Amino acid sequence: MPPILVAILSGLVAAYALLAGAAALGFLAARRGSPPSAPAEWPSVTIVPVRDEDAGRLRDAVQSCAYPTDRIAVARPDGPVPGDVTLTLPAAADAPPTWPQSMVRQSRADAPVVMGPTLVEHDDLFLPRLEALQHLGRLTLLGGAAHLGLPLGPGTANRALDAKSRPPGSTSPEASVPPAPLAPATAAFNPEPEAAVTRPPADSFVDLLRNQAEWFRQAIRAPSRFVQAQAVGLWLVHAALLACCAVALALPAWRQPTLLALLGKMGADVVLTLPAASHFGQRQLLRSTVATVLMLVLSIPLAGGWALVAPSRGRHAGRNAHNETRAS
């Protein structure tokens, strides 16, 4: 491999590792913080499901939640949004009884939007395990960026929105939730495991690609240069590794530097995913690190290209992509 290419590849992996390390440190600092105390009087809360079919299940869940039942209600996805706090979550997601209390407790005047963790169901299946591990890395990045005061890009649909931050005259969930990226002055991340909701995985590898393409599409269109640079850098790292792997199959001289770069990328991914995996009791997923990194080396370049060449195709396709980005 030419020295200039070795330098470029090493620089990309090193930059990725620095970002992963900074995000991990930020997430660790965020989770060590003491949770806010409960308010003297719990505000009224409205849960807004993504789909009509989720409303009945959520109403049943509300009856057994830890929040005062006379202060919480479930609205229709396309209906008005009353209440002091609006809660949203992905479609078909399961929320623990502690979810409303944990999210509302984190709401405050200086950060009216609170993003909570979303975990991916995997049932120890191969592709869902890879998606779940990738998503843990996103949670670390999201929590770390929030703690470091950086703009937050497309994130999770598990959110709490204070009514005071709604645009004047907004009555629906779509109009009430501000677009991504969210400024650190208006958004906070809730790292509490009690706030974690669990959503289904992508139905297939194509759906996973579609979800990743939707993430890239929103990140590239974001007004924040930091969010855009994050998406471009992520694509460049994986595209460079994919190209080097392809050439290394034919040229033995490329194999050693490519393997070292892959090992460096795997180490950075362990640093990135370990804080969230440990915090949310998902450390067993780290056994899939090698498979996840290899999948991302293939899927991220494809998803980035998909986001550029088919900007409208993924907007209405892909159930999980819509679920995760609706509240963004």
C-alpha positions as a LaTeX table, in Angstrom:
\begin{tabular}{lrrr}
\hline
Residue & $x$ (\AA) & $y$ (\AA) & $z$ (\AA) \\
\hline
Met1 & 0.00 & 0.00 & 0.00 \\
Pro2 & 1.41 & 3.44 & $-0.90$ \\
Pro3 & 2.57 & 5.43 & 2.15 \\
Ile4 & 0.18 & 8.29 & 1.38 \\
Leu5 & $-2.78$ & 5.89 & 1.49 \\
Val6 & $-1.49$ & 4.39 & 4.72 \\
Ala7 & $-1.33$ & 7.88 & 6.21 \\
Ile8 & $-4.86$ & 8.74 & 5.04 \\
Leu9 & $-6.32$ & 5.49 & 6.34 \\
Ser10 & $-4.50$ & 5.83 & 9.65 \\
Gly11 & $-5.69$ & 9.42 & 10.01 \\
Leu12 & $-9.32$ & 8.47 & 9.40 \\
Val13 & $-9.22$ & 5.63 & 11.91 \\
Ala14 & $-7.40$ & 7.82 & 14.45 \\
Ala15 & $-10.01$ & 10.58 & 14.10 \\
Tyr16 & $-12.77$ & 8.01 & 14.54 \\
Ala17 & $-11.05$ & 6.66 & 17.65 \\
Leu18 & $-10.73$ & 10.15 & 19.12 \\
Leu19 & $-14.43$ & 10.81 & 18.54 \\
Ala20 & $-15.32$ & 7.45 & 20.10 \\
Gly21 & $-13.13$ & 8.16 & 23.12 \\
Ala22 & $-14.57$ & 11.63 & 23.64 \\
Ala23 & $-18.13$ & 10.31 & 23.34 \\
Ala24 & $-17.41$ & 7.49 & 25.77 \\
Leu25 & $-15.94$ & 9.86 & 28.35 \\
Gly26 & $-18.90$ & 12.20 & 27.96 \\
Phe27 & $-21.38$ & 9.35 & 28.38 \\
Leu28 & $-19.58$ & 8.06 & 31.47 \\
Ala29 & $-19.67$ & 11.54 & 32.98 \\
Ala30 & $-23.36$ & 11.91 & 32.15 \\
Arg31 & $-24.37$ & 8.63 & 33.74 \\
Arg32 & $-22.45$ & 9.42 & 36.93 \\
Gly33 & $-24.55$ & 12.51 & 37.49 \\
Ser34 & $-27.25$ & 12.44 & 40.14 \\
Pro35 & $-30.79$ & 12.31 & 38.75 \\
Pro36 & $-32.97$ & 15.34 & 39.45 \\
Ser37 & $-35.29$ & 15.14 & 42.40 \\
Ala38 & $-38.97$ & 14.51 & 41.85 \\
Pro39 & $-41.13$ & 17.64 & 41.43 \\
Ala40 & $-43.42$ & 18.71 & 44.22 \\
Glu41 & $-46.35$ & 18.08 & 41.89 \\
Trp42 & $-46.10$ & 15.83 & 38.86 \\
Pro43 & $-47.15$ & 17.66 & 35.67 \\
Ser44 & $-49.83$ & 16.37 & 33.35 \\
Val45 & $-48.39$ & 14.09 & 30.67 \\
Thr46 & $-49.63$ & 13.05 & 27.24 \\
Ile47 & $-48.12$ & 10.02 & 25.51 \\
Val48 & $-48.25$ & 10.28 & 21.72 \\
Pro49 & $-47.91$ & 6.92 & 19.93 \\
Val50 & $-46.61$ & 6.74 & 16.38 \\
Arg51 & $-49.38$ & 4.40 & 15.23 \\
Asp52 & $-53.05$ & 4.08 & 16.10 \\
Glu53 & $-52.61$ & 0.39 & 16.89 \\
Asp54 & $-50.17$ & 1.25 & 19.69 \\
Ala55 & $-52.65$ & 3.48 & 21.52 \\
Gly56 & $-54.64$ & 0.68 & 23.16 \\
Arg57 & $-51.55$ & $-1.14$ & 24.37 \\
Leu58 & $-50.14$ & 2.07 & 25.81 \\
Arg59 & $-53.39$ & 2.83 & 27.62 \\
Asp60 & $-53.19$ & $-0.57$ & 29.28 \\
Ala61 & $-49.55$ & 0.06 & 30.20 \\
Val62 & $-50.41$ & 3.45 & 31.72 \\
Gln63 & $-52.62$ & 1.76 & 34.28 \\
Ser64 & $-49.63$ & $-0.05$ & 35.78 \\
Cys65 & $-46.99$ & 2.65 & 35.41 \\
Ala66 & $-45.36$ & 4.40 & 38.35 \\
Tyr67 & $-46.76$ & 7.79 & 37.30 \\
Pro68 & $-49.96$ & 9.16 & 38.89 \\
Thr69 & $-52.67$ & 7.74 & 36.66 \\
Asp70 & $-54.82$ & 10.86 & 36.91 \\
Arg71 & $-51.95$ & 12.93 & 35.47 \\
Ile72 & $-51.17$ & 10.83 & 32.39 \\
Ala73 & $-53.11$ & 10.08 & 29.21 \\
Val74 & $-52.59$ & 8.64 & 25.73 \\
Ala75 & $-53.48$ & 10.79 & 22.72 \\
Arg76 & $-54.14$ & 9.84 & 19.11 \\
Pro77 & $-51.15$ & 10.15 & 16.76 \\
Asp78 & $-52.93$ & 12.76 & 14.65 \\
Gly79 & $-54.91$ & 14.40 & 17.44 \\
Pro80 & $-54.33$ & 17.39 & 19.72 \\
Val81 & $-51.60$ & 17.24 & 22.34 \\
Pro82 & $-52.79$ & 18.53 & 25.72 \\
Gly83 & $-50.79$ & 18.39 & 28.93 \\
Asp84 & $-47.65$ & 19.96 & 30.33 \\
Val85 & $-45.26$ & 17.33 & 28.93 \\
Thr86 & $-45.47$ & 15.31 & 25.72 \\
Leu87 & $-43.85$ & 11.86 & 25.61 \\
Thr88 & $-43.08$ & 10.08 & 22.35 \\
Leu89 & $-41.62$ & 6.65 & 21.69 \\
Pro90 & $-40.97$ & 4.40 & 18.66 \\
Ala91 & $-43.74$ & 2.32 & 17.15 \\
Ala92 & $-44.32$ & $-1.06$ & 18.80 \\
Ala93 & $-41.90$ & $-0.08$ & 21.57 \\
Asp94 & $-42.25$ & $-1.46$ & 25.08 \\
Ala95 & $-41.76$ & 1.00 & 27.93 \\
Pro96 & $-41.11$ & 0.03 & 31.55 \\
Pro97 & $-43.44$ & 1.31 & 34.29 \\
Thr98 & $-40.73$ & 3.76 & 35.38 \\
Trp99 & $-40.43$ & 5.38 & 31.93 \\
Pro100 & $-42.83$ & 8.36 & 32.32 \\
Gln101 & $-41.49$ & 9.32 & 35.74 \\
Ser102 & $-37.87$ & 9.13 & 34.66 \\
Met103 & $-38.40$ & 11.21 & 31.52 \\
Val104 & $-40.54$ & 13.86 & 33.22 \\
Arg105 & $-38.09$ & 14.19 & 36.10 \\
Gln106 & $-35.34$ & 15.13 & 33.64 \\
Ser107 & $-37.40$ & 17.92 & 32.04 \\
Arg108 & $-36.30$ & 21.37 & 33.05 \\
Ala109 & $-36.76$ & 24.94 & 31.94 \\
Asp110 & $-33.34$ & 25.32 & 30.29 \\
Ala111 & $-33.62$ & 22.02 & 28.35 \\
Pro112 & $-37.26$ & 21.48 & 27.38 \\
Val113 & $-36.44$ & 18.51 & 25.11 \\
Val114 & $-35.22$ & 15.33 & 26.82 \\
Met115 & $-34.04$ & 12.35 & 24.79 \\
Gly116 & $-34.11$ & 8.95 & 26.42 \\
Pro117 & $-32.39$ & 5.69 & 25.50 \\
Thr118 & $-33.91$ & 3.24 & 23.05 \\
Leu119 & $-32.73$ & $-0.37$ & 22.98 \\
Val120 & $-33.22$ & $-2.86$ & 20.16 \\
Glu121 & $-34.79$ & $-6.26$ & 20.78 \\
His122 & $-32.53$ & $-9.02$ & 19.53 \\
Asp123 & $-33.60$ & $-12.34$ & 21.13 \\
Asp124 & $-30.01$ & $-13.47$ & 20.50 \\
Leu125 & $-30.60$ & $-13.54$ & 16.73 \\
Phe126 & $-27.69$ & $-12.69$ & 14.46 \\
Leu127 & $-28.77$ & $-9.59$ & 12.53 \\
Pro128 & $-30.77$ & $-8.07$ & 15.42 \\
Arg129 & $-27.71$ & $-8.50$ & 17.66 \\
Leu130 & $-25.60$ & $-6.52$ & 15.20 \\
Glu131 & $-28.22$ & $-3.79$ & 14.96 \\
Ala132 & $-28.57$ & $-3.67$ & 18.75 \\
Leu133 & $-24.82$ & $-3.31$ & 19.22 \\
Gln134 & $-24.60$ & $-0.59$ & 16.58 \\
His135 & $-27.43$ & 1.26 & 18.31 \\
Leu136 & $-25.61$ & 1.13 & 21.64 \\
Gly137 & $-22.76$ & 3.00 & 19.99 \\
Arg138 & $-25.24$ & 5.64 & 18.85 \\
Leu139 & $-26.52$ & 5.99 & 22.41 \\
Thr140 & $-23.00$ & 6.56 & 23.69 \\
Leu141 & $-22.42$ & 9.15 & 20.99 \\
Leu142 & $-25.73$ & 10.85 & 21.72 \\
Gly143 & $-25.21$ & 10.95 & 25.47 \\
Gly144 & $-21.60$ & 12.02 & 25.15 \\
Ala145 & $-22.42$ & 14.83 & 22.72 \\
Ala146 & $-25.21$ & 16.08 & 24.98 \\
His147 & $-22.92$ & 16.11 & 28.00 \\
Leu148 & $-20.16$ & 17.90 & 26.09 \\
Gly149 & $-22.58$ & 20.57 & 24.86 \\
Leu150 & $-22.41$ & 19.62 & 21.18 \\
Pro151 & $-25.30$ & 19.75 & 18.68 \\
Leu152 & $-27.34$ & 16.57 & 18.62 \\
Gly153 & $-28.15$ & 14.98 & 15.30 \\
Pro154 & $-30.84$ & 12.42 & 14.43 \\
Gly155 & $-31.39$ & 10.39 & 17.55 \\
Thr156 & $-34.07$ & 8.43 & 19.28 \\
Ala157 & $-37.84$ & 8.82 & 19.20 \\
Asn158 & $-37.93$ & 8.32 & 22.97 \\
Arg159 & $-38.43$ & 11.96 & 23.96 \\
Ala160 & $-40.08$ & 14.27 & 26.44 \\
Leu161 & $-41.11$ & 17.73 & 25.29 \\
Asp162 & $-42.11$ & 20.50 & 27.64 \\
Ala163 & $-45.30$ & 22.24 & 26.57 \\
Lys164 & $-43.71$ & 25.67 & 26.97 \\
Ser165 & $-41.32$ & 24.89 & 24.11 \\
Arg166 & $-44.04$ & 24.13 & 21.58 \\
Pro167 & $-44.43$ & 26.56 & 18.70 \\
Pro168 & $-47.40$ & 28.90 & 19.13 \\
Gly169 & $-50.60$ & 27.32 & 17.91 \\
Ser170 & $-49.20$ & 23.79 & 17.61 \\
Thr171 & $-51.77$ & 21.11 & 18.33 \\
Ser172 & $-50.33$ & 17.94 & 16.80 \\
Pro173 & $-47.28$ & 15.82 & 17.62 \\
Glu174 & $-45.60$ & 16.60 & 14.31 \\
Ala175 & $-45.85$ & 20.35 & 14.88 \\
Ser176 & $-44.91$ & 20.12 & 18.53 \\
Val177 & $-41.55$ & 18.38 & 18.22 \\
Pro178 & $-38.63$ & 20.52 & 17.05 \\
Pro179 & $-36.51$ & 19.26 & 14.14 \\
Ala180 & $-33.00$ & 17.85 & 14.42 \\
Pro181 & $-30.32$ & 18.80 & 15.12 \\
Leu182 & $-31.15$ & 19.96 & 18.59 \\
Ala183 & $-29.03$ & 22.64 & 20.17 \\
Pro184 & $-27.39$ & 21.63 & 23.46 \\
Ala185 & $-29.02$ & 24.64 & 25.09 \\
Thr186 & $-32.48$ & 23.17 & 24.48 \\
Ala187 & $-31.90$ & 19.41 & 24.69 \\
Ala188 & $-30.72$ & 16.97 & 27.31 \\
Phe189 & $-30.07$ & 13.24 & 27.38 \\
Asn190 & $-31.55$ & 11.00 & 30.04 \\
Pro191 & $-29.11$ & 8.14 & 30.71 \\
Glu192 & $-31.23$ & 6.38 & 33.32 \\
Pro193 & $-31.96$ & 2.71 & 32.55 \\
Glu194 & $-35.46$ & 3.33 & 33.95 \\
Ala195 & $-36.11$ & 5.53 & 30.91 \\
Ala196 & $-35.05$ & 2.94 & 28.32 \\
Val197 & $-37.70$ & 1.72 & 25.90 \\
Thr198 & $-37.24$ & $-1.31$ & 23.65 \\
Arg199 & $-38.17$ & $-1.34$ & 19.98 \\
Pro200 & $-38.26$ & $-4.19$ & 17.43 \\
Pro201 & $-35.28$ & $-4.66$ & 15.11 \\
Ala202 & $-35.25$ & $-4.14$ & 11.36 \\
Asp203 & $-37.05$ & $-6.86$ & 9.45 \\
Ser204 & $-34.14$ & $-7.53$ & 7.09 \\
Phe205 & $-30.72$ & $-6.30$ & 6.03 \\
Val206 & $-32.36$ & $-4.13$ & 3.38 \\
Asp207 & $-34.53$ & $-2.49$ & 6.04 \\
Leu208 & $-31.43$ & $-1.91$ & 8.15 \\
Leu209 & $-29.76$ & $-0.23$ & 5.17 \\
Arg210 & $-32.86$ & 1.89 & 4.67 \\
Asn211 & $-32.78$ & 2.98 & 8.31 \\
Gln212 & $-29.11$ & 3.91 & 8.08 \\
Ala213 & $-29.75$ & 5.81 & 4.85 \\
Glu214 & $-32.49$ & 7.80 & 6.57 \\
Trp215 & $-30.07$ & 8.69 & 9.37 \\
Phe216 & $-27.52$ & 9.92 & 6.81 \\
Arg217 & $-30.19$ & 11.85 & 4.94 \\
Gln218 & $-31.26$ & 13.76 & 8.03 \\
Ala219 & $-27.70$ & 14.34 & 9.20 \\
Ile220 & $-26.57$ & 15.74 & 5.85 \\
Arg221 & $-29.57$ & 18.07 & 5.69 \\
Ala222 & $-28.99$ & 19.31 & 9.23 \\
Pro223 & $-27.96$ & 22.98 & 9.54 \\
Ser224 & $-25.23$ & 22.06 & 12.03 \\
Arg225 & $-21.78$ & 21.72 & 10.47 \\
Phe226 & $-20.75$ & 19.43 & 13.31 \\
Val227 & $-23.58$ & 16.99 & 12.57 \\
Gln228 & $-22.79$ & 17.09 & 8.86 \\
Ala229 & $-19.08$ & 16.52 & 9.46 \\
Gln230 & $-19.91$ & 13.62 & 11.76 \\
Ala231 & $-21.94$ & 11.91 & 9.03 \\
Val232 & $-19.35$ & 12.57 & 6.31 \\
Gly233 & $-16.51$ & 11.36 & 8.51 \\
Leu234 & $-18.41$ & 8.22 & 9.45 \\
Trp235 & $-19.00$ & 7.44 & 5.79 \\
Leu236 & $-15.38$ & 8.15 & 4.81 \\
Val237 & $-13.94$ & 5.82 & 7.46 \\
His238 & $-16.11$ & 2.90 & 6.42 \\
Ala239 & $-15.83$ & 3.57 & 2.69 \\
Ala240 & $-12.03$ & 3.70 & 2.93 \\
Leu241 & $-11.95$ & 0.44 & 4.86 \\
Leu242 & $-14.28$ & $-1.22$ & 2.36 \\
Ala243 & $-12.14$ & $-0.10$ & $-0.58$ \\
Cys244 & $-8.95$ & $-1.28$ & 1.12 \\
Cys245 & $-10.50$ & $-4.65$ & 1.91 \\
Ala246 & $-11.53$ & $-5.08$ & $-1.71$ \\
Val247 & $-8.04$ & $-4.25$ & $-2.99$ \\
Ala248 & $-6.40$ & $-6.41$ & $-0.32$ \\
Leu249 & $-8.17$ & $-9.46$ & $-1.72$ \\
Ala250 & $-6.07$ & $-9.10$ & $-4.87$ \\
Leu251 & $-2.91$ & $-7.41$ & $-3.57$ \\
Pro252 & $-1.20$ & $-9.13$ & $-0.61$ \\
Ala253 & 0.82 & $-5.98$ & 0.18 \\
Trp254 & $-2.39$ & $-4.23$ & 1.20 \\
Arg255 & $-3.47$ & $-6.90$ & 3.67 \\
Gln256 & $-1.37$ & $-6.02$ & 6.70 \\
Pro257 & $-2.16$ & $-2.27$ & 6.81 \\
Thr258 & $-5.81$ & $-3.00$ & 6.09 \\
Leu259 & $-5.98$ & $-5.57$ & 8.87 \\
Leu260 & $-4.32$ & $-3.16$ & 11.30 \\
Ala261 & $-6.82$ & $-0.45$ & 10.35 \\
Leu262 & $-9.71$ & $-2.87$ & 10.90 \\
Leu263 & $-8.33$ & $-3.82$ & 14.30 \\
Gly264 & $-8.01$ & $-0.16$ & 15.21 \\
Lys265 & $-11.59$ & 0.43 & 14.12 \\
Met266 & $-12.77$ & $-2.53$ & 16.21 \\
Gly267 & $-10.94$ & $-1.20$ & 19.23 \\
Ala268 & $-12.56$ & 2.21 & 18.79 \\
Asp269 & $-15.98$ & 0.57 & 18.47 \\
Val270 & $-15.45$ & $-1.33$ & 21.71 \\
Val271 & $-14.59$ & 1.96 & 23.41 \\
Leu272 & $-17.72$ & 3.52 & 21.89 \\
Thr273 & $-20.19$ & 0.76 & 22.73 \\
Leu274 & $-18.88$ & $-0.45$ & 26.09 \\
Pro275 & $-20.23$ & 2.43 & 28.24 \\
Ala276 & $-23.80$ & 2.07 & 26.98 \\
Ala277 & $-23.62$ & $-1.73$ & 26.86 \\
Ser278 & $-22.51$ & $-1.88$ & 30.50 \\
His279 & $-24.96$ & 0.76 & 31.65 \\
Phe280 & $-28.01$ & $-0.87$ & 30.06 \\
Gly281 & $-27.07$ & $-4.47$ & 30.83 \\
Gln282 & $-26.19$ & $-5.39$ & 27.24 \\
Arg283 & $-22.54$ & $-6.40$ & 27.62 \\
Gln284 & $-23.24$ & $-9.83$ & 26.11 \\
Leu285 & $-23.64$ & $-8.09$ & 22.75 \\
Leu286 & $-19.93$ & $-7.24$ & 22.73 \\
Arg287 & $-19.30$ & $-10.80$ & 21.58 \\
Ser288 & $-20.64$ & $-9.65$ & 18.21 \\
Thr289 & $-18.15$ & $-6.79$ & 17.83 \\
Val290 & $-16.19$ & $-8.36$ & 14.97 \\
Ala291 & $-19.32$ & $-9.24$ & 13.00 \\
Thr292 & $-20.83$ & $-5.81$ & 13.65 \\
Val293 & $-17.72$ & $-3.96$ & 12.46 \\
Leu294 & $-17.56$ & $-6.05$ & 9.29 \\
Met295 & $-21.25$ & $-5.44$ & 8.66 \\
Leu296 & $-20.83$ & $-1.69$ & 9.13 \\
Val297 & $-17.85$ & $-1.62$ & 6.76 \\
Leu298 & $-20.26$ & $-2.87$ & 4.11 \\
Ser299 & $-23.53$ & $-1.24$ & 5.14 \\
Ile300 & $-22.41$ & 2.31 & 5.96 \\
Pro301 & $-20.95$ & 3.06 & 2.49 \\
Leu302 & $-24.04$ & 1.55 & 0.87 \\
Ala303 & $-26.39$ & 3.49 & 3.13 \\
Gly304 & $-24.55$ & 6.75 & 2.52 \\
Gly305 & $-24.77$ & 6.23 & $-1.22$ \\
Trp306 & $-28.44$ & 5.31 & $-0.93$ \\
Ala307 & $-29.12$ & 8.53 & 0.97 \\
Leu308 & $-27.55$ & 10.57 & $-1.84$ \\
Val309 & $-28.92$ & 8.85 & $-4.93$ \\
Ala310 & $-32.42$ & 8.09 & $-3.61$ \\
Pro311 & $-33.31$ & 11.05 & $-1.36$ \\
Ser312 & $-37.05$ & 10.47 & $-1.47$ \\
Arg313 & $-37.31$ & 6.70 & $-1.61$ \\
Gly314 & $-36.45$ & 6.05 & 2.01 \\
Arg315 & $-38.55$ & 8.88 & 3.37 \\
His316 & $-41.76$ & 6.88 & 3.41 \\
Ala317 & $-40.25$ & 3.41 & 3.50 \\
Gly318 & $-38.84$ & 1.45 & 6.33 \\
Arg319 & $-40.92$ & 1.12 & 9.43 \\
Asn320 & $-38.09$ & 1.41 & 11.91 \\
Ala321 & $-36.45$ & 4.35 & 10.16 \\
His322 & $-39.72$ & 6.24 & 10.38 \\
Asn323 & $-40.17$ & 5.24 & 13.99 \\
Glu324 & $-36.73$ & 6.35 & 15.09 \\
Thr325 & $-36.66$ & 9.63 & 13.21 \\
Arg326 & $-40.27$ & 10.78 & 13.48 \\
Ala327 & $-39.63$ & 12.73 & 16.67 \\
Ser328 & $-36.36$ & 14.12 & 15.37 \\
\hline
\end{tabular}
